[in-house]
PDB file of C-alpha atoms in Angstrom:
ATOM      1  CA  ASP A  29      -9.595 -19.509   7.642  1.00  0.00           C
ATOM      2  CA  ALA A  30      -7.007 -17.745   9.787  1.00  0.00           C
ATOM      3  CA  GLY A  31      -9.321 -14.816  10.461  1.00  0.00           C
ATOM      4  CA  LEU A  32      -7.832 -12.117   8.256  1.00  0.00           C
ATOM      5  CA  ALA A  33     -10.125  -9.168   7.534  1.00  0.00           C
ATOM      6  CA  PHE A  34      -8.801  -8.584   4.035  1.00  0.00           C
ATOM      7  CA  ALA A  35      -5.971  -9.223   1.596  1.00  0.00           C
ATOM      8  CA  VAL A  36      -4.470  -6.840  -0.952  1.00  0.00           C
ATOM      9  CA  LEU A  37      -3.330  -8.252  -4.306  1.00  0.00           C
ATOM     10  CA  LYS A  38      -0.064  -6.395  -4.936  1.00  0.00           C
ATOM     11  CA  THR A  39       0.326  -4.560  -7.486  1.00  0.00           C
ATOM     12  CA  VAL A  40      -0.619  -4.580 -11.159  1.00  0.00           C
ATOM     13  CA  ILE A  41       0.900  -1.943 -13.451  1.00  0.00           C
ATOM     14  CA  ALA A  42      -1.723  -0.064 -15.463  1.00  0.00           C
ATOM     15  CA  GLN A  43      -1.806  -0.366 -19.248  1.00  0.00           C
ATOM     16  CA  ASP A  44      -3.765   1.022 -22.181  1.00  0.00           C
ATOM     17  CA  SER A  45      -5.818  -1.003 -24.660  1.00  0.00           C
ATOM     18  CA  ALA A  46      -2.677  -1.753 -26.693  1.00  0.00           C
ATOM     19  CA  GLY A  47      -0.933  -3.167 -23.614  1.00  0.00           C
ATOM     20  CA  VAL A  48       1.472  -0.221 -23.298  1.00  0.00           C
ATOM     21  CA  GLN A  49       2.541   0.598 -19.723  1.00  0.00           C
ATOM     22  CA  SER A  50       4.046   4.008 -18.998  1.00  0.00           C
ATOM     23  CA  MET A  51       5.221   2.610 -15.639  1.00  0.00           C
ATOM     24  CA  ALA A  52       6.649  -0.546 -17.234  1.00  0.00           C
ATOM     25  CA  ALA A  53       9.842  -0.189 -15.191  1.00  0.00           C
ATOM     26  CA  TRP A  54       7.786  -1.426 -12.222  1.00  0.00           C
ATOM     27  CA  ALA A  55       6.494  -4.536 -14.057  1.00  0.00           C
ATOM     28  CA  ILE A  56       9.709  -6.510 -13.917  1.00  0.00           C
ATOM     29  CA  HIS A  57      10.735  -9.671 -12.142  1.00  0.00           C
ATOM     30  CA  GLU A  58      12.942  -8.031  -9.561  1.00  0.00           C
ATOM     31  CA  THR A  59      11.128  -8.926  -6.370  1.00  0.00           C
ATOM     32  CA  LYS A  60      13.424  -9.929  -3.524  1.00  0.00           C
ATOM     33  CA  MET A  61      12.481  -9.963   0.133  1.00  0.00           C
ATOM     34  CA  LYS A  62      14.907 -10.485   2.979  1.00  0.00           C
ATOM     35  CA  VAL A  63      13.622 -10.893   6.524  1.00  0.00           C
ATOM     36  CA  GLU A  64      16.158  -9.295   8.838  1.00  0.00           C
ATOM     37  CA  ARG A  65      16.597  -7.481  12.108  1.00  0.00           C
ATOM     38  CA  ARG A  66      16.478  -3.706  12.007  1.00  0.00           C
ATOM     39  CA  GLY A  67      17.071  -1.996  15.328  1.00  0.00           C
ATOM     40  CA  ALA A  68      14.844  -3.484  18.013  1.00  0.00           C
ATOM     41  CA  GLY A  69      12.493  -5.181  15.566  1.00  0.00           C
ATOM     42  CA  TRP A  70      12.164  -6.905  12.233  1.00  0.00           C
ATOM     43  CA  THR A  71      11.808  -5.684   8.686  1.00  0.00           C
ATOM     44  CA  VAL A  72      11.440  -7.253   5.294  1.00  0.00           C
ATOM     45  CA  THR A  73      13.987  -5.376   3.220  1.00  0.00           C
ATOM     46  CA  TRP A  74      12.104  -5.096  -0.001  1.00  0.00           C
ATOM     47  CA  LYS A  75      13.622  -4.798  -3.434  1.00  0.00           C
ATOM     48  CA  GLY A  76      10.688  -5.153  -5.716  1.00  0.00           C
ATOM     49  CA  ARG A  77       8.364  -3.584  -8.176  1.00  0.00           C
ATOM     50  CA  GLY A  78       4.979  -4.960  -9.206  1.00  0.00           C
ATOM     51  CA  TRP A  79       3.087  -7.714 -10.994  1.00  0.00           C
ATOM     52  CA  ASP A  80       5.261  -9.060 -13.801  1.00  0.00           C
ATOM     53  CA  ARG A  81       2.926 -11.632 -15.333  1.00  0.00           C
ATOM     54  CA  SER A  82       0.168 -10.943 -17.844  1.00  0.00           C
ATOM     55  CA  PHE A  83      -2.698  -8.549 -17.176  1.00  0.00           C
ATOM     56  CA  ASP A  84      -5.151 -11.384 -17.925  1.00  0.00           C
ATOM     57  CA  GLU A  85      -3.637 -13.453 -15.100  1.00  0.00           C
ATOM     58  CA  TYR A  86      -4.113 -10.555 -12.703  1.00  0.00           C
ATOM     59  CA  LEU A  87      -7.724 -10.147 -13.867  1.00  0.00           C
ATOM     60  CA  ALA A  88      -8.284 -13.828 -13.044  1.00  0.00           C
ATOM     61  CA  LEU A  89      -7.076 -13.144  -9.489  1.00  0.00           C
ATOM     62  CA  ALA A  90      -9.368 -10.123  -9.236  1.00  0.00           C
ATOM     63  CA  ARG A  91     -12.319 -12.178 -10.529  1.00  0.00           C
ATOM     64  CA  PHE A  92     -11.734 -14.819  -7.863  1.00  0.00           C
ATOM     65  CA  GLY A  93     -11.272 -12.090  -5.262  1.00  0.00           C
ATOM     66  CA  GLY A  94     -14.616 -10.581  -6.177  1.00  0.00           C
ATOM     67  CA  ASP A  95     -16.283 -13.969  -5.713  1.00  0.00           C
ATOM     68  CA  LEU A  96     -14.692 -14.381  -2.273  1.00  0.00           C
ATOM     69  CA  THR A  97     -15.745 -10.882  -1.253  1.00  0.00           C
ATOM     70  CA  ARG A  98     -19.373 -11.280  -2.345  1.00  0.00           C
ATOM     71  CA  GLY A  99     -19.455 -14.647  -0.607  1.00  0.00           C
ATOM     72  CA  GLY A 100     -18.572 -12.992   2.688  1.00  0.00           C
ATOM     73  CA  ASN A 101     -15.366 -15.028   3.055  1.00  0.00           C
ATOM     74  CA  LEU A 102     -12.687 -12.353   2.776  1.00  0.00           C
ATOM     75  CA  LEU A 103     -12.356  -8.870   1.337  1.00  0.00           C
ATOM     76  CA  VAL A 104      -9.864  -9.098  -1.531  1.00  0.00           C
ATOM     77  CA  VAL A 105      -8.589  -5.779  -2.857  1.00  0.00           C
ATOM     78  CA  PRO A 106      -6.808  -5.338  -6.200  1.00  0.00           C
ATOM     79  CA  SER A 107      -3.944  -2.819  -6.138  1.00  0.00           C
ATOM     80  CA  VAL A 108      -2.843  -0.710  -9.107  1.00  0.00           C
ATOM     81  CA  LYS A 109       0.038   1.569  -9.997  1.00  0.00           C
ATOM     82  CA  TYR A 110      -1.140   4.076 -12.595  1.00  0.00           C
ATOM     83  CA  HIS A 111       0.724   6.580 -14.733  1.00  0.00           C
ATOM     84  CA  LEU A 112       2.116   9.511 -12.739  1.00  0.00           C
ATOM     85  CA  PRO A 113       3.121  12.449 -14.935  1.00  0.00           C
ATOM     86  CA  ARG A 114       5.639  15.168 -14.349  1.00  0.00           C
ATOM     87  CA  LEU A 115       4.196  18.469 -13.218  1.00  0.00           C
ATOM     88  CA  ASN A 116       3.867  19.942 -16.715  1.00  0.00           C
ATOM     89  CA  GLU A 117       2.648  16.743 -18.392  1.00  0.00           C
ATOM     90  CA  PRO A 118      -0.894  15.367 -18.838  1.00  0.00           C
ATOM     91  CA  PHE A 119      -2.120  12.126 -17.309  1.00  0.00           C
ATOM     92  CA  LYS A 120      -2.350   9.156 -19.664  1.00  0.00           C
ATOM     93  CA  ASP A 121      -6.064   8.646 -19.214  1.00  0.00           C
ATOM     94  CA  ALA A 122      -6.096   5.711 -21.624  1.00  0.00           C
ATOM     95  CA  GLU A 123      -4.253   3.666 -18.968  1.00  0.00           C
ATOM     96  CA  TYR A 124      -6.722   4.713 -16.290  1.00  0.00           C
ATOM     97  CA  ALA A 125      -9.659   3.804 -18.533  1.00  0.00           C
ATOM     98  CA  CYS A 126      -8.440   0.418 -19.759  1.00  0.00           C
ATOM     99  CA  THR A 127      -7.137  -0.874 -16.443  1.00  0.00           C
ATOM    100  CA  THR A 128      -9.954   0.359 -14.202  1.00  0.00           C
ATOM    101  CA  GLN A 129     -12.726  -0.775 -16.533  1.00  0.00           C
ATOM    102  CA  ALA A 130     -11.161  -4.213 -16.999  1.00  0.00           C
ATOM    103  CA  LEU A 131     -10.784  -4.683 -13.224  1.00  0.00           C
ATOM    104  CA  ALA A 132     -14.365  -3.569 -12.625  1.00  0.00           C
ATOM    105  CA  ALA A 133     -15.639  -6.030 -15.248  1.00  0.00           C
ATOM    106  CA  ALA A 134     -13.604  -8.874 -13.740  1.00  0.00           C
ATOM    107  CA  TRP A 135     -14.678  -7.992 -10.214  1.00  0.00           C
ATOM    108  CA  GLY A 136     -18.402  -7.802 -11.005  1.00  0.00           C
ATOM    109  CA  GLU A 137     -21.047  -6.165  -8.864  1.00  0.00           C
ATOM    110  CA  PRO A 138     -21.250  -4.266  -6.588  1.00  0.00           C
ATOM    111  CA  LEU A 139     -18.563  -1.574  -6.102  1.00  0.00           C
ATOM    112  CA  LEU A 140     -15.013  -2.491  -7.091  1.00  0.00           C
ATOM    113  CA  LEU A 141     -12.738  -2.329  -4.064  1.00  0.00           C
ATOM    114  CA  MET A 142      -9.367  -0.939  -5.104  1.00  0.00           C
ATOM    115  CA  GLU A 143      -6.069   0.320  -3.734  1.00  0.00           C
ATOM    116  CA  LYS A 144      -4.034   2.926  -5.606  1.00  0.00           C
ATOM    117  CA  ASP A 145      -0.462   2.192  -4.573  1.00  0.00           C
ATOM    118  CA  PHE A 146       2.100   4.968  -4.300  1.00  0.00           C
ATOM    119  CA  SER A 147       5.087   2.652  -4.099  1.00  0.00           C
ATOM    120  CA  PRO A 148       7.899   3.328  -1.623  1.00  0.00           C
ATOM    121  CA  THR A 149      10.318   2.896  -4.514  1.00  0.00           C
ATOM    122  CA  LEU A 150       8.949   6.185  -5.861  1.00  0.00           C
ATOM    123  CA  ALA A 151      10.641   7.903  -2.940  1.00  0.00           C
ATOM    124  CA  GLY A 152      13.961   7.000  -4.509  1.00  0.00           C
ATOM    125  CA  ASP A 153      12.887   8.194  -7.943  1.00  0.00           C
ATOM    126  CA  ALA A 154      13.508  11.664  -9.355  1.00  0.00           C
ATOM    127  CA  LEU A 155       9.747  11.854 -10.013  1.00  0.00           C
ATOM    128  CA  ALA A 156       9.149  12.216  -6.277  1.00  0.00           C
ATOM    129  CA  GLY A 157      11.549  15.082  -5.727  1.00  0.00           C
ATOM    130  CA  GLU A 158       9.012  17.897  -6.093  1.00  0.00           C
ATOM    131  CA  GLN A 159       6.324  18.537  -3.506  1.00  0.00           C
ATOM    132  CA  ALA A 160       3.923  20.202  -5.954  1.00  0.00           C
ATOM    133  CA  GLN A 161       4.144  17.175  -8.233  1.00  0.00           C
ATOM    134  CA  ILE A 162       3.317  14.732  -5.425  1.00  0.00           C
ATOM    135  CA  LEU A 163       0.380  16.833  -4.247  1.00  0.00           C
ATOM    136  CA  ARG A 164      -0.978  16.986  -7.795  1.00  0.00           C
ATOM    137  CA  TRP A 165      -0.881  13.194  -8.032  1.00  0.00           C
ATOM    138  CA  LEU A 166      -2.690  12.717  -4.731  1.00  0.00           C
ATOM    139  CA  HIS A 167      -5.301  15.323  -5.592  1.00  0.00           C
ATOM    140  CA  GLU A 168      -6.059  14.239  -9.165  1.00  0.00           C
ATOM    141  CA  VAL A 169      -5.580  10.474  -9.254  1.00  0.00           C
ATOM    142  CA  PRO A 170      -8.728   9.539  -7.242  1.00  0.00           C
ATOM    143  CA  SER A 171     -11.044  11.483  -9.563  1.00  0.00           C
ATOM    144  CA  ARG A 172      -9.391  10.014 -12.645  1.00  0.00           C
ATOM    145  CA  ILE A 173      -9.983   6.498 -11.328  1.00  0.00           C
ATOM    146  CA  ARG A 174     -13.581   7.290 -10.330  1.00  0.00           C
ATOM    147  CA  ALA A 175     -14.280   8.634 -13.825  1.00  0.00           C
ATOM    148  CA  GLN A 176     -13.813   5.106 -15.202  1.00  0.00           C
ATOM    149  CA  ALA A 177     -15.845   2.875 -12.859  1.00  0.00           C
ATOM    150  CA  ALA A 178     -17.780   2.734  -9.608  1.00  0.00           C
ATOM    151  CA  VAL A 179     -15.078   2.136  -6.995  1.00  0.00           C
ATOM    152  CA  ARG A 180     -14.425   2.294  -3.285  1.00  0.00           C
ATOM    153  CA  LEU A 181     -10.885   3.580  -3.348  1.00  0.00           C
ATOM    154  CA  ALA A 182      -8.055   3.454  -0.841  1.00  0.00           C
ATOM    155  CA  VAL A 183      -4.877   5.379  -1.607  1.00  0.00           C
ATOM    156  CA  LYS A 184      -1.696   3.927  -0.136  1.00  0.00           C
ATOM    157  CA  VAL A 185       0.359   6.993   0.716  1.00  0.00           C
ATOM    158  CA  MET A 186       4.133   6.752   0.532  1.00  0.00           C
ATOM    159  CA  ASN A 187       6.595   8.259   2.984  1.00  0.00           C
ATOM    160  CA  ALA A 188       8.037  11.142   0.986  1.00  0.00           C
ATOM    161  CA  ARG A 189      11.536  12.563   1.423  1.00  0.00           C
ATOM    162  CA  PHE A 190      10.203  15.574   3.302  1.00  0.00           C
ATOM    163  CA  ASP A 191       9.146  16.490   6.844  1.00  0.00           C
ATOM    164  CA  ASP A 192       6.179  15.382   8.954  1.00  0.00           C
ATOM    165  CA  ALA A 193       4.115  18.434   8.039  1.00  0.00           C
ATOM    166  CA  PHE A 194       4.295  17.464   4.369  1.00  0.00           C
ATOM    167  CA  GLN A 195       3.000  13.977   5.188  1.00  0.00           C
ATOM    168  CA  VAL A 196      -0.115  15.626   6.645  1.00  0.00           C
ATOM    169  CA  GLU A 197      -0.378  17.839   3.570  1.00  0.00           C
ATOM    170  CA  MET A 198      -0.266  14.705   1.409  1.00  0.00           C
ATOM    171  CA  MET A 199      -3.153  13.203   3.375  1.00  0.00           C
ATOM    172  CA  GLN A 200      -5.217  16.338   2.896  1.00  0.00           C
ATOM    173  CA  ALA A 201      -4.446  16.361  -0.837  1.00  0.00           C
ATOM    174  CA  ALA A 202      -5.807  12.799  -1.129  1.00  0.00           C
ATOM    175  CA  ALA A 203      -9.190  13.718   0.353  1.00  0.00           C
ATOM    176  CA  GLY A 204     -10.878  12.425  -2.808  1.00  0.00           C
ATOM    177  CA  ALA A 205     -10.197   8.843  -1.712  1.00  0.00           C
ATOM    178  CA  ASP A 206     -12.518   6.823   0.525  1.00  0.00           C
ATOM    179  CA  ALA A 207      -9.603   5.704   2.688  1.00  0.00           C
ATOM    180  CA  LEU A 208      -5.875   6.193   3.098  1.00  0.00           C
ATOM    181  CA  VAL A 209      -3.288   3.547   3.927  1.00  0.00           C
ATOM    182  CA  VAL A 210      -0.772   5.391   6.123  1.00  0.00           C
ATOM    183  CA  PHE A 211       2.115   5.193   5.360  1.00  0.00           C
ATOM    184  CA  ASN A 212       4.128   3.104   2.929  1.00  0.00           C
ATOM    185  CA  ARG A 213       7.634   2.018   3.728  1.00  0.00           C
ATOM    186  CA  LEU A 214      10.734   4.147   4.195  1.00  0.00           C
ATOM    187  CA  PHE A 215      13.345   4.222   1.459  1.00  0.00           C
ATOM    188  CA  ASP A 216      17.048   3.707   2.075  1.00  0.00           C
ATOM    189  CA  LEU A 217      18.728   5.822  -0.589  1.00  0.00           C
ATOM    190  CA  GLU A 218      22.175   4.337   0.034  1.00  0.00           C
ATOM    191  CA  ARG A 219      21.056   0.722  -0.346  1.00  0.00           C
ATOM    192  CA  GLY A 220      18.312   1.477  -2.863  1.00  0.00           C
ATOM    193  CA  VAL A 221      15.717  -0.564  -0.969  1.00  0.00           C
ATOM    194  CA  ALA A 222      12.464   0.027   0.893  1.00  0.00           C
ATOM    195  CA  TYR A 223      12.200  -1.102   4.501  1.00  0.00           C
ATOM    196  CA  GLY A 224       9.915  -1.096   7.527  1.00  0.00           C
ATOM    197  CA  GLY A 225      10.279  -1.967  11.191  1.00  0.00           C
ATOM    198  CA  PRO A 226      10.480   0.254  14.290  1.00  0.00           C
ATOM    199  CA  GLU A 227      11.711   3.363  12.435  1.00  0.00           C
ATOM    200  CA  LEU A 228       8.695   3.208  10.148  1.00  0.00           C
ATOM    201  CA  ALA A 229       6.251   2.756  13.020  1.00  0.00           C
ATOM    202  CA  GLU A 230       7.822   5.635  14.923  1.00  0.00           C
ATOM    203  CA  ARG A 231       7.510   8.024  12.013  1.00  0.00           C
ATOM    204  CA  ASN A 232       4.014   6.949  11.021  1.00  0.00           C
ATOM    205  CA  LEU A 233       2.617   7.269  14.545  1.00  0.00           C
ATOM    206  CA  ARG A 234       4.352  10.611  15.013  1.00  0.00           C
ATOM    207  CA  VAL A 235       2.704  11.976  11.862  1.00  0.00           C
ATOM    208  CA  LEU A 236      -0.698  10.503  12.713  1.00  0.00           C
ATOM    209  CA  GLY A 237      -0.372  12.063  16.165  1.00  0.00           C
ATOM    210  CA  ARG A 238      -0.709  15.452  14.476  1.00  0.00           C
ATOM    211  CA  LEU A 239      -4.339  14.594  13.645  1.00  0.00           C
ATOM    212  CA  THR A 240      -7.381  14.648  15.885  1.00  0.00           C
ATOM    213  CA  PRO A 241      -9.160  11.298  15.259  1.00  0.00           C
ATOM    214  CA  GLY A 242     -12.610  11.867  13.807  1.00  0.00           C
ATOM    215  CA  GLU A 243     -12.177  15.627  13.688  1.00  0.00           C
ATOM    216  CA  SER A 244      -9.291  16.501  11.365  1.00  0.00           C
ATOM    217  CA  PRO A 245     -10.926  18.168   8.334  1.00  0.00           C
ATOM    218  CA  GLY A 246     -10.574  16.593   4.906  1.00  0.00           C
ATOM    219  CA  ILE A 247      -8.968  13.337   6.069  1.00  0.00           C
ATOM    220  CA  PRO A 248     -10.640  10.112   4.810  1.00  0.00           C
ATOM    221  CA  GLU A 249     -10.857   6.889   6.816  1.00  0.00           C
ATOM    222  CA  LEU A 250      -7.446   5.550   7.814  1.00  0.00           C
ATOM    223  CA  SER A 251      -5.837   2.111   7.617  1.00  0.00           C
ATOM    224  CA  GLY A 252      -2.537   1.977   9.477  1.00  0.00           C
ATOM    225  CA  THR A 253       0.569   0.146   8.379  1.00  0.00           C
ATOM    226  CA  GLY A 254       4.212   0.028   9.384  1.00  0.00           C
ATOM    227  CA  GLY A 255       6.172  -1.815  12.056  1.00  0.00           C
ATOM    228  CA  ILE A 256       3.185  -3.714  13.446  1.00  0.00           C
ATOM    229  CA  SER A 257       4.558  -6.602  15.492  1.00  0.00           C
ATOM    230  CA  SER A 258       2.241  -6.637  18.510  1.00  0.00           C
ATOM    231  CA  GLY A 259      -1.386  -6.150  19.468  1.00  0.00           C
ATOM    232  CA  ARG A 260      -0.233  -3.167  21.506  1.00  0.00           C
ATOM    233  CA  MET A 261       1.074  -1.517  18.339  1.00  0.00           C
ATOM    234  CA  ILE A 262      -2.286  -2.121  16.644  1.00  0.00           C
ATOM    235  CA  LEU A 263      -3.926  -0.221  19.515  1.00  0.00           C
ATOM    236  CA  GLU A 264      -1.444   2.633  19.051  1.00  0.00           C
ATOM    237  CA  TYR A 265      -2.587   2.977  15.443  1.00  0.00           C
ATOM    238  CA  ALA A 266      -6.226   2.767  16.576  1.00  0.00           C
ATOM    239  CA  ARG A 267      -5.673   5.566  19.080  1.00  0.00           C
ATOM    240  CA  CYS A 268      -4.425   7.698  16.179  1.00  0.00           C
ATOM    241  CA  GLY A 269      -7.690   7.168  14.310  1.00  0.00           C
ATOM    242  CA  CYS A 270      -6.982   4.054  12.197  1.00  0.00           C
ATOM    243  CA  GLU A 271      -9.942   1.714  11.684  1.00  0.00           C
ATOM    244  CA  SER A 272      -7.871  -1.209  10.403  1.00  0.00           C
ATOM    245  CA  VAL A 273      -4.220  -2.159  10.019  1.00  0.00           C
ATOM    246  CA  GLN A 274      -2.183  -3.899   7.340  1.00  0.00           C
ATOM    247  CA  LEU A 275       0.785  -6.185   8.006  1.00  0.00           C
ATOM    248  CA  HIS A 276       3.633  -7.118   5.723  1.00  0.00           C
ATOM    249  CA  THR A 277       6.647  -8.187   7.767  1.00  0.00           C
ATOM    250  CA  PHE A 278       5.008  -9.926  10.726  1.00  0.00           C
ATOM    251  CA  PHE A 279       3.662 -12.804   8.618  1.00  0.00           C
ATOM    252  CA  GLN A 280       7.168 -13.632   7.401  1.00  0.00           C
ATOM    253  CA  LEU A 281       9.238 -14.001  10.576  1.00  0.00           C
ATOM    254  CA  PRO A 282      11.226 -17.164  11.340  1.00  0.00           C
ATOM    255  CA  LEU A 283       8.770 -19.725  12.717  1.00  0.00           C
ATOM    256  CA  GLU A 284      10.507 -19.844  16.093  1.00  0.00           C
ATOM    257  CA  GLU A 285       9.441 -16.216  16.662  1.00  0.00           C
ATOM    258  CA  TYR A 286       5.805 -17.306  17.050  1.00  0.00           C
ATOM    259  CA  ALA A 287       4.457 -18.881  20.236  1.00  0.00           C
ATOM    260  CA  ALA A 288       2.110 -21.171  18.301  1.00  0.00           C
ATOM    261  CA  THR A 289       3.756 -24.355  17.071  1.00  0.00           C
ATOM    262  CA  ASP A 290       1.247 -25.295  14.378  1.00  0.00           C
ATOM    263  CA  GLY A 291      -1.088 -23.626  11.907  1.00  0.00           C
ATOM    264  CA  SER A 292      -0.354 -21.453   8.899  1.00  0.00           C
ATOM    265  CA  ARG A 293       1.851 -18.395   9.170  1.00  0.00           C
ATOM    266  CA  THR A 294      -1.193 -16.139   9.178  1.00  0.00           C
ATOM    267  CA  GLN A 295      -2.770 -18.184  11.970  1.00  0.00           C
ATOM    268  CA  ARG A 296       0.405 -18.092  14.059  1.00  0.00           C
ATOM    269  CA  ALA A 297       0.850 -14.356  13.504  1.00  0.00           C
ATOM    270  CA  LEU A 298      -2.742 -13.492  14.430  1.00  0.00           C
ATOM    271  CA  HIS A 299      -2.566 -15.770  17.478  1.00  0.00           C
ATOM    272  CA  GLN A 300       0.482 -13.834  18.661  1.00  0.00           C
ATOM    273  CA  LEU A 301      -1.061 -10.404  18.006  1.00  0.00           C
ATOM    274  CA  VAL A 302      -4.228 -11.284  19.935  1.00  0.00           C
ATOM    275  CA  PHE A 303      -2.927 -13.341  22.853  1.00  0.00           C
ATOM    276  CA  ASP A 304       0.622 -12.213  23.706  1.00  0.00           C
ATOM    277  CA  PRO A 305       0.106 -10.943  27.285  1.00  0.00           C
ATOM    278  CA  ALA A 306       2.799  -8.265  26.889  1.00  0.00           C
TER     279      ALA A 306
END
């Protein structure tokens, strides 16, 4: 009703047919969000993991999301965190098969819309300390998902602990996706939390500025995210080649930060993004 283009259902942890999750450390009830100032803007300091209820409950959400999408009301996109092996280990394809096939069955026809989430908390994990390992994940994961069901796949790319050039290399490695969400939140190693805000927007736009929109070879469609608190910032992402944007923090500000005095949070936020004359 507020006019959102889409919503992403964050984030179920993949499992095999026996219910075993190799990434079970992310399926715990640890989610805490604190809306706070960071520099000149806002961030939601995020200490969280993923979906901690049953897989069947998540499938019920996906089933309802598929109905909404087919009805033309709202695109609803399930999000999954799959097994990510070390460089010398195999992928646990049983998790990819069970989870993807179950989501596709719940979703129904036509193509399953899906996000593969590379969580910002990975940036603080020893798993994400090797560039070759990260590039292998981004290169191989899309094909392993596609092997299990007909999907239109977006890969949410994390901000790694390396330089801007490596962020571009990550995007090129993920060319097997239909779209990339660029880029997931920054990780504060000292506090052990992920965060967004102006620093995130600055880095993301700087990296995207290395691309030539519509011409950079091997780069899928782009959906921008990070530090979006104004319509002007949305246009900055568009100028860098993004066809859509995703917001996390801006829907959660104190109510007095919005000009509108009634309506849902999403309505107030979108009103501000569209109509703020500055």
